[in-house]
XYZ file of C-alpha atoms in Angstrom:
608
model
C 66.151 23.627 -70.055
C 68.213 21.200 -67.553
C 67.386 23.779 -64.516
C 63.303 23.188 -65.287
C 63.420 19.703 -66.005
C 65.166 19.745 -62.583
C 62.599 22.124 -61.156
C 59.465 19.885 -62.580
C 61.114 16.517 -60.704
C 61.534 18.132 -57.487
C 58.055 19.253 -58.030
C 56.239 15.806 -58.962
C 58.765 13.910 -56.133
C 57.228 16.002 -53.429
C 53.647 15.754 -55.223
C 53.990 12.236 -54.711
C 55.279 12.253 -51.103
C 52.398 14.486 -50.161
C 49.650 11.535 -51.832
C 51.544 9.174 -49.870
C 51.008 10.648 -46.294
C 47.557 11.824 -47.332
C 46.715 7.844 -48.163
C 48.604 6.778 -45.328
C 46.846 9.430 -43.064
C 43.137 8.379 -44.457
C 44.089 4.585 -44.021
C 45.008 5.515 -39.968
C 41.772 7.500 -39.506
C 39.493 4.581 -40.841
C 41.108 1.843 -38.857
C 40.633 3.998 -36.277
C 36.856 4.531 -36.768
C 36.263 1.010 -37.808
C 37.917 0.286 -33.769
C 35.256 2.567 -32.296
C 32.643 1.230 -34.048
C 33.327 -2.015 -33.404
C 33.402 -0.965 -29.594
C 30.348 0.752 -29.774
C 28.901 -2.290 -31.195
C 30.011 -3.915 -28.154
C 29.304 -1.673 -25.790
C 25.725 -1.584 -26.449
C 24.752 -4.939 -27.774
C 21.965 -6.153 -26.259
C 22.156 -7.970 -23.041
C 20.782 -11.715 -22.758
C 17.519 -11.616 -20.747
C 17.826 -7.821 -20.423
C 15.466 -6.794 -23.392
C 17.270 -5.946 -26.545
C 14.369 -2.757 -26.959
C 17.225 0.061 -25.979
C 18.583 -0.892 -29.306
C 15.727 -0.640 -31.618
C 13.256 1.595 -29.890
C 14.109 4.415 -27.296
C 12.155 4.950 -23.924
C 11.555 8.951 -23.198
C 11.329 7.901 -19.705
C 14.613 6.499 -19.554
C 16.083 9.137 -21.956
C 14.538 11.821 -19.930
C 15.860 10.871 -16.592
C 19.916 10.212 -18.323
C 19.544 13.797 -19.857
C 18.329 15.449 -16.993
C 20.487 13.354 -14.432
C 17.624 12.246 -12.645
C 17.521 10.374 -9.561
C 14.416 9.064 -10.026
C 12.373 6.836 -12.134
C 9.097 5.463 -12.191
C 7.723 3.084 -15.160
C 4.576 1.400 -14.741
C 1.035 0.868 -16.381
C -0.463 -0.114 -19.376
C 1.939 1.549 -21.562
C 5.281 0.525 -20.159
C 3.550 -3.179 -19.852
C 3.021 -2.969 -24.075
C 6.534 -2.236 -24.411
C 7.809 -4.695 -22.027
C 5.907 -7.565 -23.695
C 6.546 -6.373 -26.952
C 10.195 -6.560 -26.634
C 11.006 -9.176 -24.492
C 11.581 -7.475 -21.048
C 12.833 -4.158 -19.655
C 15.601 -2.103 -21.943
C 18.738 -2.957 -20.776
C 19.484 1.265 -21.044
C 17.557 1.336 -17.157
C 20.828 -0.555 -15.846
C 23.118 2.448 -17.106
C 21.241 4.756 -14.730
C 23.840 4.694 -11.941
C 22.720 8.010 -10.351
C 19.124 6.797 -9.602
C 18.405 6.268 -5.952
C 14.559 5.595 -6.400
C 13.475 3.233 -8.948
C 9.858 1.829 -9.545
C 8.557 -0.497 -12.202
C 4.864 -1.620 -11.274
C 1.831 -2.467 -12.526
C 3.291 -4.607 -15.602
C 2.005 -8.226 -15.684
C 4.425 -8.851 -18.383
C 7.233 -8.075 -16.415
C 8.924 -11.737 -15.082
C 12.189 -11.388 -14.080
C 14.909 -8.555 -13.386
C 18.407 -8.936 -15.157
C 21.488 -9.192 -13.051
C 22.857 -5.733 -14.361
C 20.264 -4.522 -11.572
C 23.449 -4.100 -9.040
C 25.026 -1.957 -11.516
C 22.437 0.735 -9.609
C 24.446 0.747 -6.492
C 23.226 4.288 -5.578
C 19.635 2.944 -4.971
C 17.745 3.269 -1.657
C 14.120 2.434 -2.929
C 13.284 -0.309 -5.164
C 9.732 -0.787 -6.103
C 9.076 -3.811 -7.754
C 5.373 -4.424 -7.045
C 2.136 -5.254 -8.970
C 4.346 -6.842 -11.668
C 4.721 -10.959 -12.407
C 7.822 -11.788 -11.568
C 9.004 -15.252 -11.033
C 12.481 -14.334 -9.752
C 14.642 -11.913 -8.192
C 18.784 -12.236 -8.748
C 20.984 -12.854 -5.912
C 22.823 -10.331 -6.930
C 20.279 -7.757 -5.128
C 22.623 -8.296 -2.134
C 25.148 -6.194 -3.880
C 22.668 -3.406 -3.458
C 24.313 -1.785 -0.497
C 23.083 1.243 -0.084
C 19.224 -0.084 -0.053
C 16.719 1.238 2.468
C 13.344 0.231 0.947
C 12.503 -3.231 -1.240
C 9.027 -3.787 -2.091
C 8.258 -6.730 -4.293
C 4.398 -7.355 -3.224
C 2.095 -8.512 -5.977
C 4.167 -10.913 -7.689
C 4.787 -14.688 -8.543
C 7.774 -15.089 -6.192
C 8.470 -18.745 -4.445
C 11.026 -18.115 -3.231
C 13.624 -15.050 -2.162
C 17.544 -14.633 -2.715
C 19.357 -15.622 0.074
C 21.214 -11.995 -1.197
C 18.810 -10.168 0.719
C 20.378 -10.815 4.004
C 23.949 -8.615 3.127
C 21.804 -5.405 2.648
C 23.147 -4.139 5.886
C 21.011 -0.319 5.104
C 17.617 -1.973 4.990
C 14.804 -0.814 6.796
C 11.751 -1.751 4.474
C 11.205 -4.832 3.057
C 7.496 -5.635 1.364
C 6.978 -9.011 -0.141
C 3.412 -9.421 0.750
C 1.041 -11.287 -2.018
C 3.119 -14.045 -3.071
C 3.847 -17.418 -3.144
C 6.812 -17.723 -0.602
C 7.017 -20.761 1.342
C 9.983 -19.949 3.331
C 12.014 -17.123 4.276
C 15.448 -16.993 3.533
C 18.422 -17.217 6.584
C 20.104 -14.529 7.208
C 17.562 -11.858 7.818
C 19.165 -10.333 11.344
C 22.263 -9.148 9.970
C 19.659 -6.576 7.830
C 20.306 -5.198 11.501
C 18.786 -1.670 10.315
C 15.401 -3.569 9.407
C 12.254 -1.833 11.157
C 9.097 -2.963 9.002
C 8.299 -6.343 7.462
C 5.239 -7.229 5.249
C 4.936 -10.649 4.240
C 1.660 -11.414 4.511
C -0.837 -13.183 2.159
C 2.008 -15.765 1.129
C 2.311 -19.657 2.336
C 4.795 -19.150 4.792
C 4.518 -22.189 7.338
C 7.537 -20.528 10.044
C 9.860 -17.842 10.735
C 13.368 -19.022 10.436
C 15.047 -20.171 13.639
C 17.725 -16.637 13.237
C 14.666 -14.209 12.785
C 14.351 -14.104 16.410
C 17.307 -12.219 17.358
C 18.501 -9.422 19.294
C 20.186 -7.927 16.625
C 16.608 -6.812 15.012
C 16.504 -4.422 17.626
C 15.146 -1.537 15.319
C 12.113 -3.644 14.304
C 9.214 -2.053 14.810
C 6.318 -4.250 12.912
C 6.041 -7.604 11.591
C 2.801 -8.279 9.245
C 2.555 -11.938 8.696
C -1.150 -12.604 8.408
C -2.779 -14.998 6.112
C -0.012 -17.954 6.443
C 0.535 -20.955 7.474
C 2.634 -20.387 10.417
C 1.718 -23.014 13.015
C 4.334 -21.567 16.050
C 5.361 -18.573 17.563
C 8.936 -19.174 18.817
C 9.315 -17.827 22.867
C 12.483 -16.416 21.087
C 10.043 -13.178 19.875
C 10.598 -11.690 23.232
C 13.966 -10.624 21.971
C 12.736 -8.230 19.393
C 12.721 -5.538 22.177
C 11.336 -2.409 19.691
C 8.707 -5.020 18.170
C 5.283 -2.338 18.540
C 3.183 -3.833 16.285
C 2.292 -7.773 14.999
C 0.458 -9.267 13.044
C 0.087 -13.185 12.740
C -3.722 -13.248 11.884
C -5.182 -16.162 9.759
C -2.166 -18.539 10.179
C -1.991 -22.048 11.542
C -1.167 -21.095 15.249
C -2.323 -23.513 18.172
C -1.277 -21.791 20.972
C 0.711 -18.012 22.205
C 4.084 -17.804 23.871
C 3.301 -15.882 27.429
C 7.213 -15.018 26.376
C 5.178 -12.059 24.175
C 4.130 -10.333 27.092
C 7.731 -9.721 27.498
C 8.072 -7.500 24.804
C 8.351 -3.889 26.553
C 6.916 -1.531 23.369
C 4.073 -3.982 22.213
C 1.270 -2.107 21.633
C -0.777 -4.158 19.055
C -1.277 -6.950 18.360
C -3.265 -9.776 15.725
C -3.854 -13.474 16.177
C -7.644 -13.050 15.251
C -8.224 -16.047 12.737
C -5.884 -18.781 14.593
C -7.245 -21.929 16.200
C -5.954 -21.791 19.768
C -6.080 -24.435 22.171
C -6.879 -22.142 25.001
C -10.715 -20.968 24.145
C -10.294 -18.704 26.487
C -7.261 -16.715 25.108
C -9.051 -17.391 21.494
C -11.910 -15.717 22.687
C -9.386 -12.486 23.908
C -8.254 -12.784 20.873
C -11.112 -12.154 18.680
C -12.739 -9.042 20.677
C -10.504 -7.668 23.593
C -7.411 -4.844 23.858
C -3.888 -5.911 23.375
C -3.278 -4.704 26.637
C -6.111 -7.381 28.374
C -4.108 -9.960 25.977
C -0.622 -9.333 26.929
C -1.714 -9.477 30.932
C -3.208 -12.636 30.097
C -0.435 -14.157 28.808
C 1.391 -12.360 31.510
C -0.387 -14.260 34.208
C -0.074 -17.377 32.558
C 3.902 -17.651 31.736
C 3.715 -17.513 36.075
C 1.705 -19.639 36.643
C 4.209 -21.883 34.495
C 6.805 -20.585 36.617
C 5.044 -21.879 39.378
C 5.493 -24.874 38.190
C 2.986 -27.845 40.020
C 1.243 -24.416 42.001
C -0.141 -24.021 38.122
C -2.420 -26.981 38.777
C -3.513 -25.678 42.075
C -4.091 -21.990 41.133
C -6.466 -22.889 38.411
C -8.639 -25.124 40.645
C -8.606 -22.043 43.361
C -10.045 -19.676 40.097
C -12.951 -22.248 39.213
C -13.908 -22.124 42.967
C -14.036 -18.475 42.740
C -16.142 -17.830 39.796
C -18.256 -20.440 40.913
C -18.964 -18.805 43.712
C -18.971 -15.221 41.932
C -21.970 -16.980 40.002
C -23.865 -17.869 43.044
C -23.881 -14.406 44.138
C -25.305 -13.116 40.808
C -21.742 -11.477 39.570
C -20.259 -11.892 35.774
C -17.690 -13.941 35.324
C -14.445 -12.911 33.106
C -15.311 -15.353 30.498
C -19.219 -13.939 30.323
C -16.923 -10.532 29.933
C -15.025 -11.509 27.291
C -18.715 -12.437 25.750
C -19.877 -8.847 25.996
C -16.710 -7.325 24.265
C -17.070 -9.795 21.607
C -20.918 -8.703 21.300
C -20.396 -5.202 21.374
C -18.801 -5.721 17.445
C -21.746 -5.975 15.745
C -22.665 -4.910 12.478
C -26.464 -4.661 11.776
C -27.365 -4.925 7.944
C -30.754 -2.830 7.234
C -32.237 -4.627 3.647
C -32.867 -1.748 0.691
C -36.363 -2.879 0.554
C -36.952 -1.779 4.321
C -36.265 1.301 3.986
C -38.059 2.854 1.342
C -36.533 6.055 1.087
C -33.107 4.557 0.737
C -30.471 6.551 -1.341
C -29.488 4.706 -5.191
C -27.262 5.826 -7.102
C -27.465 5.938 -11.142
C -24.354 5.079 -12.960
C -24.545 6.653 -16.211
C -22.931 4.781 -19.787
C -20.037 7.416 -19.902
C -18.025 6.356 -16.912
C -17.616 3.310 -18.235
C -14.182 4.196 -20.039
C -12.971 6.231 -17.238
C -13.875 4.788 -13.821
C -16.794 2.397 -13.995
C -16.244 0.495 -10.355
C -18.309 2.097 -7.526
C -20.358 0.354 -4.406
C -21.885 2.582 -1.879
C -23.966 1.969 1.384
C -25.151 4.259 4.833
C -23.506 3.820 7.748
C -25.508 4.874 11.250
C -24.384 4.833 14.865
C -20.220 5.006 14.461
C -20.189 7.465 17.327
C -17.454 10.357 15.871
C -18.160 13.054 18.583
C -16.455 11.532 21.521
C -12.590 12.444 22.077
C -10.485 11.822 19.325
C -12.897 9.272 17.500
C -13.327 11.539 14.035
C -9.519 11.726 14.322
C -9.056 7.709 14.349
C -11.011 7.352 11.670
C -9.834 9.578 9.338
C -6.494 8.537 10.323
C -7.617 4.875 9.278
C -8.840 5.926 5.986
C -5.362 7.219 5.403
C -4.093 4.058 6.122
C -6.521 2.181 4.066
C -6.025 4.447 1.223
C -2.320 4.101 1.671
C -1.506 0.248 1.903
C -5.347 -1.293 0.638
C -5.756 0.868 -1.932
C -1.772 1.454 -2.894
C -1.810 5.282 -2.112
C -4.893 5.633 -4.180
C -4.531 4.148 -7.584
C -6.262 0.805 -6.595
C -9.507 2.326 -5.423
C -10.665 5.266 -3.568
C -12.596 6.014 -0.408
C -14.899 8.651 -0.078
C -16.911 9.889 3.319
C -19.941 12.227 3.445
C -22.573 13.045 5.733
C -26.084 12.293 4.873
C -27.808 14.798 6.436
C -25.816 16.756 3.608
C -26.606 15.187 0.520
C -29.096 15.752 -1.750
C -30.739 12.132 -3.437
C -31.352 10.621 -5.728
C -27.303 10.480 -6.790
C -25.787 10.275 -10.322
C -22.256 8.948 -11.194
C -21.509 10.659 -14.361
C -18.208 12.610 -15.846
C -17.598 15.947 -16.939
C -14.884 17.825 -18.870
C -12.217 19.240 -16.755
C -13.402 22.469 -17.485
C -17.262 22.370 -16.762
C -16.409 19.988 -13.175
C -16.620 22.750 -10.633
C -16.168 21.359 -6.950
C -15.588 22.905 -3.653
C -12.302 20.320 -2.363
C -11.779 19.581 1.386
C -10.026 22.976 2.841
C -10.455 24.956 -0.130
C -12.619 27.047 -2.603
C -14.869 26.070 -5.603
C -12.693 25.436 -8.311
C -12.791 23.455 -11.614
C -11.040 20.173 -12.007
C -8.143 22.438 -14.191
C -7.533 24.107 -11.845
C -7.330 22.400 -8.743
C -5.002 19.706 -10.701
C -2.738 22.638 -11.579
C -3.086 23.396 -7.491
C -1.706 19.724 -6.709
C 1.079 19.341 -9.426
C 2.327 22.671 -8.025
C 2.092 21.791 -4.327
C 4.209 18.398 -4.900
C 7.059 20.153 -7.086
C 7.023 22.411 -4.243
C 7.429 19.698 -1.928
C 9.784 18.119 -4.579
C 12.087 21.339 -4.047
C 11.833 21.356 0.058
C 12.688 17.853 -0.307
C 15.599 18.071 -2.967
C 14.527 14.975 -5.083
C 14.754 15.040 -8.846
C 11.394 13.338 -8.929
C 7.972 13.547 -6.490
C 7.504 10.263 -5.622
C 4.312 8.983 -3.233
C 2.237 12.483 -3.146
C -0.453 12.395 -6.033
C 0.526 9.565 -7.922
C -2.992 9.330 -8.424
C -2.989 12.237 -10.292
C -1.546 10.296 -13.265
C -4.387 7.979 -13.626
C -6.683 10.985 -15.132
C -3.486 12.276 -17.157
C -4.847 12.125 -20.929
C -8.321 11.980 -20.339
C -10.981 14.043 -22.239
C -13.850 13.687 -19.307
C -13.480 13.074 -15.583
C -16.041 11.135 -13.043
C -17.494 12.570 -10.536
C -20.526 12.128 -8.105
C -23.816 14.050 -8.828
C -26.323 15.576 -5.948
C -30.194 16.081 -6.959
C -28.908 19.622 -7.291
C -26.059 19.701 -9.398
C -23.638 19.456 -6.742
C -20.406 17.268 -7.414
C -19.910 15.770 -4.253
C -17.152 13.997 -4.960
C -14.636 13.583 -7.617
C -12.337 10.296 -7.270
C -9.615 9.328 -6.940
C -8.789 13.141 -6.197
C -11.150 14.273 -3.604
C -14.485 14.762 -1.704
C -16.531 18.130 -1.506
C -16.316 20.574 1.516
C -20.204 20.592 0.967
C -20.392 17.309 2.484
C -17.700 16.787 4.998
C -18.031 14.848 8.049
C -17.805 16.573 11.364
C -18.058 15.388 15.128
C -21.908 15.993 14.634
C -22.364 13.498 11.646
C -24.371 10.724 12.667
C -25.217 8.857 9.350
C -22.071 8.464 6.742
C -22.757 7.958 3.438
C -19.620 5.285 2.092
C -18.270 5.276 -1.431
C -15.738 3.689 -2.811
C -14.663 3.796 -6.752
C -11.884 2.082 -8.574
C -10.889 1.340 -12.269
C -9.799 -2.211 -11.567
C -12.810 -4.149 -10.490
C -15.859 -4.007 -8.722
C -14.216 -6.861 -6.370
C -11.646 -4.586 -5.518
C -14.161 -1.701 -4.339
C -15.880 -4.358 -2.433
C -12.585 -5.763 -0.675
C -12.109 -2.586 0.221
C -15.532 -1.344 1.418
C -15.377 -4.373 3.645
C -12.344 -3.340 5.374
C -13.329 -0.135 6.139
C -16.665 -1.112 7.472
C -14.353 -3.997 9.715
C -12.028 -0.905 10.533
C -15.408 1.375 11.523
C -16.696 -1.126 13.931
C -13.352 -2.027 15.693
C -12.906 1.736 16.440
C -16.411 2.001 17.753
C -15.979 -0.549 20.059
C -12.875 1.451 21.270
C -14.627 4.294 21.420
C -17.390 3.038 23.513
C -14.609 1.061 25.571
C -12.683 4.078 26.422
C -15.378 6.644 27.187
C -13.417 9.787 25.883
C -13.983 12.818 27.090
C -11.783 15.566 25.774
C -11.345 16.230 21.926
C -8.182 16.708 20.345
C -8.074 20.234 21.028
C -7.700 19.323 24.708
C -12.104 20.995 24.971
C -14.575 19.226 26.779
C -17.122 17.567 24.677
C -19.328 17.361 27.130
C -20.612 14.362 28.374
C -19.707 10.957 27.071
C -21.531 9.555 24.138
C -20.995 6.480 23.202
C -22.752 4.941 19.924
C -25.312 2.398 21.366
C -28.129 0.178 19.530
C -30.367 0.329 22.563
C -28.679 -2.636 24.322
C -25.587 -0.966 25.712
C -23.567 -2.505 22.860
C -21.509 0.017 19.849
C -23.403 -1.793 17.214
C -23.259 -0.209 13.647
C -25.891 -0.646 11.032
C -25.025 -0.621 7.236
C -27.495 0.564 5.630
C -27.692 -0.919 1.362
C -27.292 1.175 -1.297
C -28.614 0.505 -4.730
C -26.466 1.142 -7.898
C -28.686 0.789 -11.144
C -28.152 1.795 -14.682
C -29.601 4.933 -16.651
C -32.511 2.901 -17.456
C -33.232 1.583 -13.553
C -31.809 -1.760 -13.937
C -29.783 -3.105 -10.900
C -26.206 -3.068 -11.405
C -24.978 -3.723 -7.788
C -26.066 -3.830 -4.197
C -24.026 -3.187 -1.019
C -23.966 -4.700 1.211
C -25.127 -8.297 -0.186
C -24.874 -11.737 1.488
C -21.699 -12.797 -0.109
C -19.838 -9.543 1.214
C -18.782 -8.873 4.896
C -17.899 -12.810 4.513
C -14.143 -12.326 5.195
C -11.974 -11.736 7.866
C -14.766 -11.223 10.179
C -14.123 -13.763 13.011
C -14.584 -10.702 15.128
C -17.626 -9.533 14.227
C -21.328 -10.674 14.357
C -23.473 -9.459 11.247
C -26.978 -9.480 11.821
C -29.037 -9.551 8.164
């Protein structure tokens, strides 16, 4: 009996032992959970100012591109907007992507400022920021440093970190469309820089350390519609400067220090109120080259010193005398250059046969914007004309139209079309076109054709993401129909923003374009846009009929020059206007009317 009472208190005694390390074991592990919990709490709290939605609500996008170790990310449109106004900003979950070296958020108005976890992303090289509201931009963007590429156009910004100036890897910067007064210092030690946009602001000078030779990569400098009221003689030191741009600003007179500039090859100061009439006149219609000579001819005659005085009397007593024997003078020259840009508007109502185009109720969900007109006498048969100007519709559908998801140009030729027209949509199923360069297809199919061609370029490439090639692709993603433009015969002619039918192509033979232009933002937009082109149409004429081109592309004779004339020796153009009604005949638009054409034409004359 002694041995088992023995036995059973062994027994309980290590019973009891093994309850105490099991409690003392359980107590361990839940300290130990209540610490990571209280660090995970702290890890992901939300940040001040950063948008607290990561916490509450979770962004595919975002999720996607952590999961998949992305390297790029794009948010932008109405969607993203919602969820950025909704909860107070962008998710702070965007900073924790550390692999991204592309990142764009655009096209949300309710997007105002950027948290300073941004330089958390130190792997970026492109940061798109445009078409968004922001206010502000953190200093702490200069700890950025691997950044090629910062575009913050379309914004509210005043004013710009001084941060900007340590990105020592930048060769894009894009803060066109704002409200910037000033620039900040600093700018030449971005010594890698080689294009800068920052027009359409209220810039009123380039700071005094812009002009430096340590910019010697910069290639272009857009600074039109300003206030800039000098040009510093200093400019001559941006030795790889090729292209600038200081229409529209406050500018009284032009170094001859410019002419300096070995690689200059084009210039803008159309728009600026020069004290030499003479030069303003260059300005306004004649060649850089004729410009920079110019200028040339006048920084020695400063040289000269008080020879300057006595060189310009020895000119007036040559061109009077050039008068008295019947011959031109330069200045009557520079007269006939500026005539030769005219643009001749032929009224709807004189030409009775004029092309309209019905709009039907449908579109108005999917793409309702669209202006139209004729264009006759752009002379595309000479040299490499057709080339320039499809080359400038790039460029227009590139920058103007933000690679196509603003608005979007389309080019036919008359003599191909078959009126009366009909802007209508289909489903993507029943729109069959023939697209520039390839067979009739349906509008499934030749989408499939482009999403496959840029994740092929995606692969030759090596990016996580396609960025830039068909990002207008997205702006039909979801939609039930699609719009397209109607012949007489059933034809679609054209099918925006994606592309234009082989039916109607222009060739060196065209001699009447038929212009259209479409957009889901606003009819202003299209007409911003039609006006540039028709700007851009005439200034190549004129260089066309200038330069007298021979030989096409394909290094073949064309045979003899033609170059687009009215009758009077001069490569005017005349728009013809193109009605837009509604299904039931009512006038929607006209192109061109009186109130368009009105801008940035200093260099043209329009004849109504």
């Amino acid at each position: 009996m002694a041995v088992i009472t023995q036995f059973l208190f062994y027994v309980l005694k290590f019973f009891l032992h093994a309850v105490t390390d099991m409690h003392r074991y359980h107590n361990n592990l839940f300290r130990k959970k209540e610490a990571e919990v209280v660090s995970c709490c702290v890890l992901t709290s939300p940040r001040q100012g950063a948008g607290s939605m990561g916490d509450t609500e979770k962004w595919p996008e975002i999720e996607k591109a952590a999961a998949e170790k992305r390297r790029e990310l794009v948010l932008q449109g109405p969607a993203v907007d919602s969820r950025i106004s909704s909860h107070g900003g962008l998710t702070a979950s965007v900073y924790s992507l550390t692999l991204l070296n592309y990142l764009e958020v655009s096209q949300c108005p309710s997007l105002t400022e950027i948290h300073e976890d941004i330089q958390r992303l130190t792997s970026l090289q492109s940061l798109i920021l445009c078409r968004n509201k922001l206010a502000s931009i953190p200093d702490v963007i200069g700890n950025l440093k691997s950044l090629k590429v910062l575009d913050l156009s379309v914004n509210n910004l005043t004013v710009l970190p001084e941060g900007i100036g340590q990105l020592k890897e930048l060769n894009t910067l894009n803060v066109s469309c704002n409200g910037l007064e000033v620039l900040p210092e600093g700018l030449s030690r971005c010594t890698k820089l080689s294009t800068i946009n920052i027009s359409k602001n209220h810039i009123t000078a380039l700071p005094a350390d812009f002009y430096s030779e340590r910019l010697d990569l910069l290639s272009s400098l857009v600074a039109s519609d300003n206030s800039i009221q000098q040009l510093s003689g200093d400019v001559s030191k941006l030795s790889a400067l090729k292209v600038l741009d200081l229409s529209c600003n406050k500018l009284s007179d032009i170094p001859s220090d410019l002419s300096e500039c070995p690689k200059l090859k084009e210039i803008n100061f159309k728009g600026n109120k020069l004290n030499d009439k003479r030069l303003e006149k260059m300005v306004n219609g004649c060649q850089t080259k004729s410009i920079l000579e110019y200028l040339r001819g006048k920084g020695r005659q400063g040289e000269d010193g008080g020879d300057a005085d006595v060189g310009r009397n020895a000119d007036k007593r040559k061109k009077q005398q050039r008068k008295k024997k019947g011959k031109v003078t330069e200045e009557q020259d520079e007269v006939d250059e500026l005539n030769k840009m005219v643009v001749k508007v032929l009224h709807v109502s004189d030409t009775p046969t004029a092309l309209t185009v019905k709009v039907t109720a449908e579109v108005k969900d999917v793409r309702p914007y669209l202006v139209c007109c004729v264009v006759r006498g752009m002379n595309l048969k000479s040299g490499n004309a057709l080339k320039r100007f499809l080359v400038a519709q790039t460029k227009l559908h590139d920058e103007l139209c933000d690679k196509r998801t603003t608005a979007t140009i389309a080019t036919h030729d008359v003599q191909l079309l078959k009126g009366p027209l009909v802007y209508d949509v289909k489903p993507p199923t029943q729109l069959k076109i023939t697209p520039l360069g390839r067979k009739e297809m349906t509008a499934v199919e030749l989408i499939r054709h482009l999403h496959l061609e840029a994740e092929e370029l995606r692969k030759q490439k090596k990016r996580q993401n396609v960025t830039g090639l068909h990002r207008y692709l997205e702006l039909l993603r979801g939609a039930s129909v699609y719009p397209c433009l109607v012949d007489a015969e059933g034809h679609v002619i054209s099918f925006p923003p994606i592309t234009n039918s082989e039916k109607t192509k222009i060739r060196k033979t065209t001699k009447e374009l038929f212009l259209e232009v479409t957009s889901s933002t606003s009819l202003q937009t299209c007409k911003d846009v039609m006006d540039a082109l028709i700007v851009k149409m005439a200034e190549l004429n004129k260089f066309t009929a200038e330069h007298r081109e021979e030989v096409g592309s394909d290094g073949e004779r064309d045979g003899p020059p033609e170059p687009a004339t009215s009758g009077n020796g001069s490569s005017e153009l005349v728009v013809q206007q193109v009605r837009t009604v509604d299904q039931d005949g009512n006038l929607k638009v006209v192109y061109p009317s009186k109130t368009d054409l009105a801008k940035d034409t200093s260099n043209l004359t329009i004849i109504w």
